[in-house]
Each structure stands twice: as C-alpha cells, then as structure tokens.
Amino acid sequence: MSGEKQVSAPQAFAGRRWLLPSALIKEFDLDPERSGRPRRTARDWVVDFSCFLLAVIIGLLAADTMKDENLPVGYAAFDQLLGALSCAAVWLRRRWPVGFAAAMVPVGLLSSTSGGAALVALFTLAVHRPFRYVAWVAGTYAVLNPVYFVFRPEPDLSYPWAVALASLLTVTVVGWGMFVRSKRQLMLSLRDRARRAETEARLRAEQAQRLAREAIAREMHDVLAHRLTLLSVHAGALEFRPDAPREEIVRAAGVIRESAHEALQDLREIIGVLRAGEPDDAGRPQPTLAALEALVAESREAGMKVTLVQRVTDPAAVPASVGRTAYRIAQEGLTNARKHAPGTEVTVTVTGAPGEGLSVAVRNPAPEGEVPHVPGSGQGLIGLTERATLTGGRLEHGPAADGGFEVRSWLPWG
C-alpha cells in the first residue's frame, strides 16, 4: 500500500535479531553505532602483517603434511584455495572479529591449511570482544575438533593425542587473547583515571581561584564603598557650602585627598591580584577587631556622630577571621548610615566572650527629611550575610522600632 512505509531487506533482517546469537549480529554491521572505525596506525600494520605471515606459515606447513593423506582427487587444491582465502581474510579481522571467527569455524573444518587463520581469528576475538562472544566460537571449536580428526587424522599422532593437543592449543590461544584484552583494559582504565584526576584537579584549581576572586571582590566592595562614601559626603559639603570656614574646607579637602589616595592604593592592589590570578600575600595586612577604634575615629573625623560600645572579654584572643568579619560588618554599617541616614548618631556595639561568640550591632535612628535613593543599595549587606554564614555565624538587618535601621550579627568564637 502507498501509505505504508517500505522496509528494506537488511532492515527486515535486522528486525529479527533474536533469531541469531547477539555476538554474530553485532559483527554484521547492523548496529549503526559501530559504523565508524579508526584508521590503522603503524603498530597496527606491523601486528596485522605478523598475523598474516603466521597464518601463511602455518598454512604452508599444513599443505606439506597433506602429501601423506589419502585425499580425493582435487580436494587438496580445494583445501589450499580455502587456506589462501582465509589468510587474505586475516586483514579483515579488526573490522569483523566475531564474524571472521565464526566464518572460520566451517572453513577450518573443511581446510587444514586455514588452521593458522582460524587461530588468528580466535585470538583476535578474545582480544577485542568479551568472553561471552569467545564462548560461542571457542565452544564450537571444542565440539568440532573430535569430528575433524575423525575425517582428517594426523599421521604421526593417535586420535586422543590429536584431539587433546588441538583442545589445548585452543585454550592457550583464548587465554592469551583474554590476557592481552585485560591488560589493555587496565591501561585504558589507568589512563581514564589519570585524565579524570587531571580534570578534577583543574576544576578544583579553577573553583579555588573563583572563590578567591569572589572574596577579593567582597573585600574591595567593603573598602571602596567606605572610601567613596567619605569622598561623596565631603565633596557634597564643599559644593553646597562654598562659604564655609577655611578650617572646615581644609579638613574636608584633607579627608578627600586621603580617601582618594587610600581608594587608589586599594584599587592598584586588587588589579595586581587579579592580573596575577591568585591572592597576593605581600599586600597590606587585613584589618582585625583591633582596627575597629581607628575605623570609628576615621568616621568621626569625616563628620559622623559615632558611639562605640565595646564589651569584649580578651579582645586579643579573637580569631583573625572572626575579627576581620566583625570589622567589615561595622564598616558596612557605618557606610550605609552615612549614605542613607546622614547627620544621625550611629551606635556600634561589640560584645562577646570565648565560648559565647562575638556579637556586632550597628544601629542608627531615622534621618530627618527625605534621603535620596542610592543606586546599588543592599548589595553590601547581601555580601556580609554570605560572609557571616561562611564563618558559621548569622547576620540580620532591617528597620528598627523607632524607624531607624539596625544590623545585627553573631559570629562563632570557640
């Protein structure tokens, strides 16, 4: 019918794969996944030529022994023709290892000169295919060996010895081929493990580099936001109060100059680190809890009203990472208060003791009047929340009951 899909003969044959052993089906190239074959290397050519030469030598030796056999007229020529074709087919052993080995079963039963090609086919099958494929062909050889020597007895050996030696030769060839296969699989497994190890090492290095760059970016956000806020506040004061006293203008200009210098130095360091691709241990020391008083003093010099309440038992015993995180939280809190609540009094409270943890709180009341929206607000608090979580602590922020804003954090101090 015109509406039905036409099915070709090979497709119909492939659809009835259950009728044949799976080992033979795969070798007839009915599986499209095995259509592509790698080209022979120089080593492959040497091995293939050696196998061909071995099959020819064994075939010539078998042809020489045929003189002592009483064969029908013309059968010797037929035997040698099959042997020559079998030796030529050795070059196809890589393409169809199971098909070649299966075809050599009836050929080897009819032709003694094809014995070498049959051994090469069995060895190739054991090297390139799993044992379940070898069992089909090798088992058939084992069954047909006694039948072969009934019709083609060895002139120099008794029947039991001939069958035993042929069976031993079959087992030896299969065992040798399986040993070569297992060795190849071991080498491939080791190479695959080495490649995976290199890939995992590269991924770990890239992840470590990415985490280091993210940490550097968080540090630079905290530092540059603080410096640039000071620049913005004092530049705005000079812009809106050009008639301010000389002492106040000089102080504001000094803060602007110092903040610009510090920001430029921090920017140079971060660019150098990013160019190098790894953190620079030779840079400026990171701030700790001991630098909190200097941070508050710097904010007071910039015109902020800051009250520092520090009730920490043994501040020198605070771990460097915890102290640095506490410093960054206080710094970000002061920066946000300067941007969103200018002119208000900010309270920084730091309390804690070993075993209880370190608590940092920055609170400011509601500002007077309307404060313009600052682009990018809230990004610093998100980074601080992540920083506190990575250290095993927590950070919360939000409006206070009186309309102000408060940042509260707790850091582990064991």
Coordinates of C-alpha atoms in Angstrom, one line a residue, residues 222 324-333 336 358-362 378-398 405-412:
D222 CA 33.6 46.9 51.7
R324 CA 38.1 40.7 60.3
T325 CA 34.4 39.8 59.6
A326 CA 33.3 41.9 62.6
Y327 CA 35.3 44.8 61.3
R328 CA 33.7 44.5 57.8
I329 CA 30.2 44.4 59.3
A330 CA 30.9 47.6 61.3
Q331 CA 32.4 49.2 58.3
E332 CA 29.5 48.4 56.1
G333 CA 27.0 49.6 58.8
N336 CA 25.2 52.6 54.9
L358 CA 31.0 37.7 69.1
S359 CA 28.0 40.0 68.6
V360 CA 28.2 43.1 66.4
A361 CA 25.3 45.6 66.1
V362 CA 25.2 48.8 64.1
G378 CA 21.7 46.4 49.7
Q379 CA 24.4 44.6 47.8
G380 CA 26.9 45.1 50.6
L381 CA 24.5 43.6 53.2
I382 CA 24.0 40.6 51.0
G383 CA 27.7 40.0 50.8
L384 CA 28.0 40.4 54.6
T385 CA 25.3 37.9 55.1
E386 CA 27.2 35.4 53.0
R387 CA 30.4 36.2 54.8
A388 CA 28.9 35.7 58.2
T389 CA 27.3 32.4 57.1
L390 CA 30.6 31.1 55.7
T391 CA 32.2 31.7 59.2
G392 CA 29.4 29.7 60.8
G393 CA 27.5 32.8 62.1
R394 CA 24.5 34.8 61.1
L395 CA 23.5 38.3 60.2
E396 CA 20.2 40.1 60.3
H397 CA 19.2 43.6 59.2
G398 CA 16.1 45.6 58.9
F405 CA 17.8 50.8 60.8
E406 CA 19.8 48.1 62.6
V407 CA 22.3 45.5 61.5
R408 CA 22.8 42.6 64.0
S409 CA 25.2 39.7 63.7
W410 CA 26.6 36.9 65.7
L411 CA 29.9 35.2 64.9
P412 CA 31.3 32.0 66.5

